[in-house]
Structures are given as C-alpha cells and as structure tokens.
JSON list of C-alpha atoms in Angstrom, two decimals:
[
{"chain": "A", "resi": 446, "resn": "UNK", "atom": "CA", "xyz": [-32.26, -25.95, -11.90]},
{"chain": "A", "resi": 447, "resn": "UNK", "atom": "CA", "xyz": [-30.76, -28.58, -9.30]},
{"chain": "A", "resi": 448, "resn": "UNK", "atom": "CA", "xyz": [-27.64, -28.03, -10.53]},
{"chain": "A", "resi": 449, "resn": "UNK", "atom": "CA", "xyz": [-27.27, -24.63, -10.24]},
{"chain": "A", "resi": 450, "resn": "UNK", "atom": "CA", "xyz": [-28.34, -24.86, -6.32]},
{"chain": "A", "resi": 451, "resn": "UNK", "atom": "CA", "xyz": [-25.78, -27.10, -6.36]},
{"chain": "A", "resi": 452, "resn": "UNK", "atom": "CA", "xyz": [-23.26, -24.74, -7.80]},
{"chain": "A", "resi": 453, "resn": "UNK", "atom": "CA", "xyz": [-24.04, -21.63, -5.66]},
{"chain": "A", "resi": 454, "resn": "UNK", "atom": "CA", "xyz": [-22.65, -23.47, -2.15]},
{"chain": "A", "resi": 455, "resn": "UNK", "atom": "CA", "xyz": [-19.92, -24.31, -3.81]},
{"chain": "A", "resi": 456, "resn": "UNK", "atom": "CA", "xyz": [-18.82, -21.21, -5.51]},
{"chain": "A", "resi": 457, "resn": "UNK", "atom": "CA", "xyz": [-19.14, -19.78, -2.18]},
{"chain": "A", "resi": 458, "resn": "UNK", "atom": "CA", "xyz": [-16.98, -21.72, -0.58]},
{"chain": "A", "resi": 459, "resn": "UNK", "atom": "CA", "xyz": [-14.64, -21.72, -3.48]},
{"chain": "A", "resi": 460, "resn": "UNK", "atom": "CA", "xyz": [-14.79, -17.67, -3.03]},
{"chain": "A", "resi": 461, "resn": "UNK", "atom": "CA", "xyz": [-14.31, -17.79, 0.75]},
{"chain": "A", "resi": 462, "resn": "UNK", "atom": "CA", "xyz": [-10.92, -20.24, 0.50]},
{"chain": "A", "resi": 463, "resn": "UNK", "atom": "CA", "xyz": [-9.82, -17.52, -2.37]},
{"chain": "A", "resi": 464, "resn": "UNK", "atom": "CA", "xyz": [-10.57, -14.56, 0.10]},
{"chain": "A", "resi": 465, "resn": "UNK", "atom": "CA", "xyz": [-9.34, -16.67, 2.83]},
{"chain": "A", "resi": 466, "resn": "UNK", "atom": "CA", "xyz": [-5.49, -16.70, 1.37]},
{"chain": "A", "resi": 467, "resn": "UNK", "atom": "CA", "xyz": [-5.46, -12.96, 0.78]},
{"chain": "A", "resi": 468, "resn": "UNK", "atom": "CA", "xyz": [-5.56, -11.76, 4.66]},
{"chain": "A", "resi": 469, "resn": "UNK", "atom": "CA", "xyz": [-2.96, -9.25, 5.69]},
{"chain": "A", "resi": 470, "resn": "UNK", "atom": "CA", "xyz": [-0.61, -10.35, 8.43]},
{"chain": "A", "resi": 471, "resn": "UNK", "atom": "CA", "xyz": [2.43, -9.35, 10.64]},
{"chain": "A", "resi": 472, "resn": "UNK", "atom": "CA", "xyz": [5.64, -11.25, 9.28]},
{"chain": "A", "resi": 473, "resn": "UNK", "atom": "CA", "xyz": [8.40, -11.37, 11.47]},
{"chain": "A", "resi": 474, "resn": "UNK", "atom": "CA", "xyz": [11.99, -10.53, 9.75]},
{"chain": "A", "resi": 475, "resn": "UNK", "atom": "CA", "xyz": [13.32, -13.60, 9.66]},
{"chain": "A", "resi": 476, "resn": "UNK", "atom": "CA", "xyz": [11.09, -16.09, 11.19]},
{"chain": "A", "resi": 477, "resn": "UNK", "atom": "CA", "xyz": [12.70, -15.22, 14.64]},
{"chain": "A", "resi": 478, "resn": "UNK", "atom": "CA", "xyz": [13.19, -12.25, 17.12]},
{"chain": "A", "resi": 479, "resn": "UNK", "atom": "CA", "xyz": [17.10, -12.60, 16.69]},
{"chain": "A", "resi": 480, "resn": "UNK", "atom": "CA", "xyz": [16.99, -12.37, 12.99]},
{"chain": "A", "resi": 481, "resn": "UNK", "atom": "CA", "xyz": [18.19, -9.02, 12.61]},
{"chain": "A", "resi": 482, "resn": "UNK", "atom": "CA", "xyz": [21.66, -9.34, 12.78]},
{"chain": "A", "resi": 483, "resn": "UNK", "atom": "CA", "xyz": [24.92, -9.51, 10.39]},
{"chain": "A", "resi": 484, "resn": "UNK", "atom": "CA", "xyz": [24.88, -12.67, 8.42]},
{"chain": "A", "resi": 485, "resn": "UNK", "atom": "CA", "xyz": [27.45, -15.09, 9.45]},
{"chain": "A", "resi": 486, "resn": "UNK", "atom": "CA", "xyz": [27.42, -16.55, 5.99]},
{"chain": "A", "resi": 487, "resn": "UNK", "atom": "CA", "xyz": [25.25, -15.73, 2.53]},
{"chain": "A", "resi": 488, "resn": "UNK", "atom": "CA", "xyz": [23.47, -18.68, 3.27]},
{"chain": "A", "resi": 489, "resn": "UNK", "atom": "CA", "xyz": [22.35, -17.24, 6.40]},
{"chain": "A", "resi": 490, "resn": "UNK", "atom": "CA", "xyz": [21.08, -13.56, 4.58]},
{"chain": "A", "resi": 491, "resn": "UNK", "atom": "CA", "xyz": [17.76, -12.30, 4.73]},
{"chain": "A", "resi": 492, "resn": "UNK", "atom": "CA", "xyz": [17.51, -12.32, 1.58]},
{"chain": "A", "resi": 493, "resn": "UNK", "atom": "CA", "xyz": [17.24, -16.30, 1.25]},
{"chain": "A", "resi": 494, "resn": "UNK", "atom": "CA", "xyz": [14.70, -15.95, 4.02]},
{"chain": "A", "resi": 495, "resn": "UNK", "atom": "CA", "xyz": [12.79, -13.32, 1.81]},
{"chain": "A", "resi": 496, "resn": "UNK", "atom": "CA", "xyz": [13.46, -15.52, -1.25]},
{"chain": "A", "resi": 497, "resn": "UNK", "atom": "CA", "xyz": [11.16, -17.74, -0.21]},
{"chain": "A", "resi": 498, "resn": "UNK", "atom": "CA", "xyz": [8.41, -15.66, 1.43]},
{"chain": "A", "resi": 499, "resn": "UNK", "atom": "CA", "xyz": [5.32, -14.54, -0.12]},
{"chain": "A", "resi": 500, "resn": "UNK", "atom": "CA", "xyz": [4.34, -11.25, 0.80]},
{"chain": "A", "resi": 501, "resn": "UNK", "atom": "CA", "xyz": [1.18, -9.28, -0.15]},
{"chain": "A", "resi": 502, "resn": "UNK", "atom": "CA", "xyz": [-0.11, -5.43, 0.25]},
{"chain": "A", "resi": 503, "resn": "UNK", "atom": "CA", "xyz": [-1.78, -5.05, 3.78]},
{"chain": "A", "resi": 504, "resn": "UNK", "atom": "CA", "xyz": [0.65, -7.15, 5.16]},
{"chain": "A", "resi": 505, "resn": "UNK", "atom": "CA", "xyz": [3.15, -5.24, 7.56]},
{"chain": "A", "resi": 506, "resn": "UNK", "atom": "CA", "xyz": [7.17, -6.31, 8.35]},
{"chain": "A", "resi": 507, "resn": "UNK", "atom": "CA", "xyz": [7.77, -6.66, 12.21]},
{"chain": "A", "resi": 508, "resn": "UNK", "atom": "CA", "xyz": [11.48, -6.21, 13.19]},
{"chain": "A", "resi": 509, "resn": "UNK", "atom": "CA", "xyz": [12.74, -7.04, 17.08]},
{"chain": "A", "resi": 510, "resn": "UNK", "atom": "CA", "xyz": [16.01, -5.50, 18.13]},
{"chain": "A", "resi": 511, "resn": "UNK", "atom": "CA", "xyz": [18.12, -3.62, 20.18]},
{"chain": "A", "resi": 512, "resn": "UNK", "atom": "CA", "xyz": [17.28, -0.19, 19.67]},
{"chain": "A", "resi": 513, "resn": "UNK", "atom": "CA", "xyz": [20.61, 0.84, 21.65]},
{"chain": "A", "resi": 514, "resn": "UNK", "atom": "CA", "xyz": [23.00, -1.01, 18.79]},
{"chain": "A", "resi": 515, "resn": "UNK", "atom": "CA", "xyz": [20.53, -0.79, 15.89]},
{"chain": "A", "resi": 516, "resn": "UNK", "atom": "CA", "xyz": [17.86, 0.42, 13.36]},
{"chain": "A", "resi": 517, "resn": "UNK", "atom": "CA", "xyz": [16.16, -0.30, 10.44]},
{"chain": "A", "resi": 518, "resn": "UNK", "atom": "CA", "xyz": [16.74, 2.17, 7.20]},
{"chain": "A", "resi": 519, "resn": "UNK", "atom": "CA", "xyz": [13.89, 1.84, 4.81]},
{"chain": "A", "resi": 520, "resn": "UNK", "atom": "CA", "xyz": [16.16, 3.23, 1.46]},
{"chain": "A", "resi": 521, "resn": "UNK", "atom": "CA", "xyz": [15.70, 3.74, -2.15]},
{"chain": "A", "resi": 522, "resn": "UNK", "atom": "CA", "xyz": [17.20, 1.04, -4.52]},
{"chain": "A", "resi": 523, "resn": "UNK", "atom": "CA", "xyz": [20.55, 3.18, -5.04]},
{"chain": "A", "resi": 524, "resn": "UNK", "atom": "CA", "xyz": [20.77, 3.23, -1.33]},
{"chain": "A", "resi": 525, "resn": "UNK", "atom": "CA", "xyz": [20.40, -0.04, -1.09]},
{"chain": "A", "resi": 526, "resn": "UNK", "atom": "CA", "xyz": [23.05, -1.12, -3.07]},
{"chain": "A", "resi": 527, "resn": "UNK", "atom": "CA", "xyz": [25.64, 1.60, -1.83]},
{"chain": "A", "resi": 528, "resn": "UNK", "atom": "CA", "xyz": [25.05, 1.01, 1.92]},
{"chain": "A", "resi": 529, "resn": "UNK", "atom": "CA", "xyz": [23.78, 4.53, 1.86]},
{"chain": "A", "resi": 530, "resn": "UNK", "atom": "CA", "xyz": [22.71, 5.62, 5.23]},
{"chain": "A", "resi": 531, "resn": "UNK", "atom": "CA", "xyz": [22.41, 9.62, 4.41]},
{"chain": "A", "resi": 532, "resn": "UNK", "atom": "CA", "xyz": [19.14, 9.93, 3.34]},
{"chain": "A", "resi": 533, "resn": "UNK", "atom": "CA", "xyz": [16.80, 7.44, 4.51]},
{"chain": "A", "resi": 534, "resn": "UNK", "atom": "CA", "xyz": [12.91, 7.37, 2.84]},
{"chain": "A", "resi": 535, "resn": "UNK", "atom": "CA", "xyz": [12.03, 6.05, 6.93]},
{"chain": "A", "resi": 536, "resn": "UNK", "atom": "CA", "xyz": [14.21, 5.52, 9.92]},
{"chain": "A", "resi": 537, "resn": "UNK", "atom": "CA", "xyz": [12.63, 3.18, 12.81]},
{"chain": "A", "resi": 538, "resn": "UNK", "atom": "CA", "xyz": [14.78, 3.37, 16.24]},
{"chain": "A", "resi": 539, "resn": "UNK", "atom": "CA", "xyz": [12.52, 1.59, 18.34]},
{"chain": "A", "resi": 540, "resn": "UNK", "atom": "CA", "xyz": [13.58, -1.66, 18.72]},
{"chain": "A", "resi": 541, "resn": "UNK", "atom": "CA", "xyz": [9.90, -3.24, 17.62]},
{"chain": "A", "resi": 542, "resn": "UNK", "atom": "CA", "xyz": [9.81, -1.83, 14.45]},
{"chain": "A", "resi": 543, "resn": "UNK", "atom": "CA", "xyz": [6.21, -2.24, 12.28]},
{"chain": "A", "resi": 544, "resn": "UNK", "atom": "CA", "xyz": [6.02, -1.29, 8.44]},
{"chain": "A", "resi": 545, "resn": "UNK", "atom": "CA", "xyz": [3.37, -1.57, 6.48]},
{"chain": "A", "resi": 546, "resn": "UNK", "atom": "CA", "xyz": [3.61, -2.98, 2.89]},
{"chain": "A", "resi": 547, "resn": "UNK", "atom": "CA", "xyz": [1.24, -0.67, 0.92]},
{"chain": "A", "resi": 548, "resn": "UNK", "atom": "CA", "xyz": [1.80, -0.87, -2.55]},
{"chain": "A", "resi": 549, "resn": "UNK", "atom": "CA", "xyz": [3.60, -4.23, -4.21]},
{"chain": "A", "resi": 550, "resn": "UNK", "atom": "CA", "xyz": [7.30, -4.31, -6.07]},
{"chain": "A", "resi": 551, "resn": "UNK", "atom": "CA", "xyz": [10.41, -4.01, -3.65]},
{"chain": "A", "resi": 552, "resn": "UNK", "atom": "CA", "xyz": [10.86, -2.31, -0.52]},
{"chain": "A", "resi": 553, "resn": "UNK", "atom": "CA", "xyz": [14.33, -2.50, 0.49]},
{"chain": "A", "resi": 554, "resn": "UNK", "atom": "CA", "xyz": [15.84, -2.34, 3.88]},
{"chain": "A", "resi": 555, "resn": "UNK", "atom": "CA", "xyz": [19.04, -1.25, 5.83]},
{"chain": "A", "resi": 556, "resn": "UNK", "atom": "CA", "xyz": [20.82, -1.54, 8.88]},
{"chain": "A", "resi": 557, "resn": "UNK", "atom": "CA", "xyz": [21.33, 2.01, 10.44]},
{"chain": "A", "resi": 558, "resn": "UNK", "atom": "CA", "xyz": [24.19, 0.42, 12.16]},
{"chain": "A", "resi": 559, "resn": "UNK", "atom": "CA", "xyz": [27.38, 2.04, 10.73]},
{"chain": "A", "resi": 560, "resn": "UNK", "atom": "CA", "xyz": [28.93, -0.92, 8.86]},
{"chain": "A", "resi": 561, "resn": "UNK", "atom": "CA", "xyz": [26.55, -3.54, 9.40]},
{"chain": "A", "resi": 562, "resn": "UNK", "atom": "CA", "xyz": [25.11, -2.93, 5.89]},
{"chain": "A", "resi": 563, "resn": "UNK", "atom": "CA", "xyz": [28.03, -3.28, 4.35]},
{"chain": "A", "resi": 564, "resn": "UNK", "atom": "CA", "xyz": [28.20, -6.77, 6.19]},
{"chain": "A", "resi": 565, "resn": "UNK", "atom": "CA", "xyz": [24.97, -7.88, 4.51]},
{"chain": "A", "resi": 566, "resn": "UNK", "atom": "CA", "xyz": [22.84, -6.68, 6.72]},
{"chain": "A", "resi": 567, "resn": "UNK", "atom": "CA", "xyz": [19.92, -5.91, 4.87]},
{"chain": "A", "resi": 568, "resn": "UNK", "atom": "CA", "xyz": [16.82, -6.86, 3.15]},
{"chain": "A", "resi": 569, "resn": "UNK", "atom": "CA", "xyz": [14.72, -6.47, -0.24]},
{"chain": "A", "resi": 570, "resn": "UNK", "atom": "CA", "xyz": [10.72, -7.39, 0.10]},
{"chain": "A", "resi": 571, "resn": "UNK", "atom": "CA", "xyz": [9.06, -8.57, -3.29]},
{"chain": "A", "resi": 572, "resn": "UNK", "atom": "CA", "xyz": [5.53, -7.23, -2.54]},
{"chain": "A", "resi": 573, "resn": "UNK", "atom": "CA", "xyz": [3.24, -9.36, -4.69]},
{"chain": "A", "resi": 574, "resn": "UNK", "atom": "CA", "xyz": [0.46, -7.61, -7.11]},
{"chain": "A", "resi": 575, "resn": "UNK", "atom": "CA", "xyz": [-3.13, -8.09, -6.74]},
{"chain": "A", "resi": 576, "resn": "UNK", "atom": "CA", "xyz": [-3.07, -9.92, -9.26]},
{"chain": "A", "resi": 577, "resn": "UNK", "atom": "CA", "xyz": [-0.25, -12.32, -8.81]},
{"chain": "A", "resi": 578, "resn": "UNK", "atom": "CA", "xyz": [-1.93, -12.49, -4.78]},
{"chain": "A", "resi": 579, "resn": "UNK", "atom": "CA", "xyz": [-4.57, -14.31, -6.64]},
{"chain": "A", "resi": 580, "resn": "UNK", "atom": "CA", "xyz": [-2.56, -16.37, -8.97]},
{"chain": "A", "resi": 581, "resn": "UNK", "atom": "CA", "xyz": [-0.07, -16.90, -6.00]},
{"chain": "A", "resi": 582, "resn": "UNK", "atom": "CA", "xyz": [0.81, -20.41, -7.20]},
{"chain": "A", "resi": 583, "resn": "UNK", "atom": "CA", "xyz": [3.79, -19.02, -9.34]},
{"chain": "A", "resi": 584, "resn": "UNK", "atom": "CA", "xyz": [6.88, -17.89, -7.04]},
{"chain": "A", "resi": 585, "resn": "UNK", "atom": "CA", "xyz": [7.25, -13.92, -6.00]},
{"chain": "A", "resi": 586, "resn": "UNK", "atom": "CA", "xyz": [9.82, -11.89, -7.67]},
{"chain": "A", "resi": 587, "resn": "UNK", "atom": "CA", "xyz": [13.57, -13.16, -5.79]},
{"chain": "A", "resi": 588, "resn": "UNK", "atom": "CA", "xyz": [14.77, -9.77, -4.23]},
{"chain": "A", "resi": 589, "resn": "UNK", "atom": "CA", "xyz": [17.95, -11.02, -6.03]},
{"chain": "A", "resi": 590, "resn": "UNK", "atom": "CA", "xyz": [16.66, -9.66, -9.09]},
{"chain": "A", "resi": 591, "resn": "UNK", "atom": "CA", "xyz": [16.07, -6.66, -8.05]},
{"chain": "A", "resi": 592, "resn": "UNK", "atom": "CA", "xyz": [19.77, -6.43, -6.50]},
{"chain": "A", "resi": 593, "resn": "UNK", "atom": "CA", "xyz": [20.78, -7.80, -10.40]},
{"chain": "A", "resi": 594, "resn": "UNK", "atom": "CA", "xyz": [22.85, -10.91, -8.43]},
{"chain": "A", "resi": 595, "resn": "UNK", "atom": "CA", "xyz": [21.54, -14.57, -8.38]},
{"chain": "A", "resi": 596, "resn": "UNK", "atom": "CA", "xyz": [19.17, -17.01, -9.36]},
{"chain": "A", "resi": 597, "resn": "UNK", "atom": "CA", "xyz": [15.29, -17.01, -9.04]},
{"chain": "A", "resi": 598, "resn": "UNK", "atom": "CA", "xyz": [13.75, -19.45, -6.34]},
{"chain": "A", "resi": 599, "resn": "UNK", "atom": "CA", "xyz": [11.77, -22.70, -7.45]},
{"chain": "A", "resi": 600, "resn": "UNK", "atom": "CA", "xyz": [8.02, -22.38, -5.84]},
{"chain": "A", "resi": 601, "resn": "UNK", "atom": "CA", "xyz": [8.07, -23.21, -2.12]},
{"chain": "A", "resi": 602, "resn": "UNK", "atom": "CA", "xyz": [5.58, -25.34, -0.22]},
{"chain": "A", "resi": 603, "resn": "UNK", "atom": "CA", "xyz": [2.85, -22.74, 0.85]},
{"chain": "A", "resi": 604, "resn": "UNK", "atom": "CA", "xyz": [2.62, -22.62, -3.06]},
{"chain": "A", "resi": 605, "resn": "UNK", "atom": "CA", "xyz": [2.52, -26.39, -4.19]},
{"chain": "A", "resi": 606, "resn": "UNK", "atom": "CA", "xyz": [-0.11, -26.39, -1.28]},
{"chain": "A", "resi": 607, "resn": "UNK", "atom": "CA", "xyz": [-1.99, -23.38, -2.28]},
{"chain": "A", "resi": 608, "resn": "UNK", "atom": "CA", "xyz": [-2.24, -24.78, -5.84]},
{"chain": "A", "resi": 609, "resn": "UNK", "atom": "CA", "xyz": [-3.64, -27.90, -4.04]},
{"chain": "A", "resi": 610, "resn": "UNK", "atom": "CA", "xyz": [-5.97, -26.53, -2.83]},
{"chain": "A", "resi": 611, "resn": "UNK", "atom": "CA", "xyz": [-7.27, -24.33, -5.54]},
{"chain": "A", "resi": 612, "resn": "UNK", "atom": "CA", "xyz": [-7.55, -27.65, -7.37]},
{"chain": "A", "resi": 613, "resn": "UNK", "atom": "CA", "xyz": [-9.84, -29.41, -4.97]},
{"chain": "A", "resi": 614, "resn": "UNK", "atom": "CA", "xyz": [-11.94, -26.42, -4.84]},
{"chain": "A", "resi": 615, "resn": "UNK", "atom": "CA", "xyz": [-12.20, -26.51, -8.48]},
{"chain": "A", "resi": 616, "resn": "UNK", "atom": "CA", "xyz": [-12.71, -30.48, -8.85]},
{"chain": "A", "resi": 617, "resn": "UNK", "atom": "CA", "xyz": [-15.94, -29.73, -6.60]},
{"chain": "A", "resi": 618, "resn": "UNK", "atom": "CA", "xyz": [-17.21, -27.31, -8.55]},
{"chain": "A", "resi": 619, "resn": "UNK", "atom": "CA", "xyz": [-16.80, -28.87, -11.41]},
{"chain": "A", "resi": 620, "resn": "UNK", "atom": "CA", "xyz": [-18.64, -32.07, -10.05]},
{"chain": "A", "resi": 621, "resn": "UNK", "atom": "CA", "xyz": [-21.40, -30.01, -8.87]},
{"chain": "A", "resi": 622, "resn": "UNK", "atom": "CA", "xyz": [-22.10, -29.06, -12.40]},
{"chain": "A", "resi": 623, "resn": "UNK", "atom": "CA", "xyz": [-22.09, -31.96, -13.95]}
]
C-alpha cells in the first residue's frame, strides 16, 4: 500500500512533464524577424531551419515582413515545387502573418513575390502526429523528403534533451515502486 502512494505523486508529475512538452506555441519563421527573405546560399534556406524544428498541431507559424515587397503563399505540394503562384490554398499580405498548424504532415509555403520563389524562397513544415508529439524523441519528417531532394536530419538537441528527461522521469518512477 506504501508503495502505491508513492507511485501516484510521481505518475503525476511524470504526466504533467509529458503534458508540459505538448503546449502549442507561436514559432517565428526562421528564428528572426528578417528571416523571410531570398536565401543567399542553400545553407542559409528555410528549409535547414525547418529541418531541425519540431513542430506540433496547435502550434501557429508567425512571419514578419514587408507587406509592400512581399507575401506569404500557403500552396499545394505541386505548387510548391513549380513556384506556382496562380492558385494559392491562402494568401497573407499583411506583413505579420499568423497560421495555424491544424492537422500534422506538410504545409508548404511560398513567396508571393514574383521570382523570389524561384530563388528559394520558400518553406515546407513537417507537422508532427499526435502520436510522434508524444514519442518526440525520434526526429520530424525533413521537409526534404517531402520535396524528394536530400538527406534526413540526425535528432537535434531539444530531442536528446527531451529523451533526458523522459528518462529521469521514468528512473523515479521506477524507484518509487520498488
């Protein structure tokens, strides 16, 4: 009977830390307000950026730009990969541009900017599934397979930490049985 008092705190807190890593959040395009640009390089595409991101339904994308020079195309895969501007699912023109991420698999993103796609200015978003937002030690989806061009990413920090974590959690509960 001791025991299982004992359990019960921690299996709480075990099950707030597990709720605790699945909060929606703004994400910022980039990491920066100046992110929405042309690349000057691969190296310097979004798609590294989103490469190593984790992102998760609830959260929302947050773009800052000029909404004189720019916009931000949200575009079907085909679009995506022609540059296609025609037919947009969403257009955003407002310079502080919010989407939400309702449902997981790819979103994928355009410049309105006539020729700036074409430059690489774009984005895919690997939206993670419930159940890989709970098993988020493994690494998301790379947008690059959903484009069909690179590698997948090795896990990134927030993971190996996450994992962590999830193994402390589980080394108390485990001593609390026993």
């Amino acid at each position: 009977m001791a025991r299982i008092q004992r359990v019960i705190p921690f299996s709480l807190v075990l099950i707030t830390l597990m709720l605790g890593f699945s909060e929606a959040k703004d994400v910022l395009i980039g990491g920066k307000t100046d992110a929405w640009k042309i690349p000057s390089s691969q190296s310097d595409s979004l798609n590294k950026w989103a490469e190593t991101a984790r992102f998760q339904i609830g959260d929302s994308l947050v773009w800052k730009y000029d909404s004189q020079k720019d916009s931000v195309l949200q575009v079907t895969r085909e679009a995506y990969l022609s540059c296609n501007t025609s037919n947009p699912i969403e257009e955003y023109k407002d310079g502080n541009t919010k989407v939400k991420l309702d449902r997981s698999g790819p979103f994928y993103f355009i410049s309105g900017a006539e020729g700036h796609c074409e430059k690489g200015q774009k984005i895919i978003v690997v939206v993670l599934s419930t159940r890989n937002r709970i098993t988020a030690i493994s690494p998301a989806p790379s947008p690059a397979e959903f484009e069909f061009e690179g590698p997948a990413v090795a896990p990134t920090s927030s993971a190996t930490s996450l994992k962590g974590s999830l193994v402390v959690a589980l080394g108390i509960l485990l001593w609390a049985l026993f």
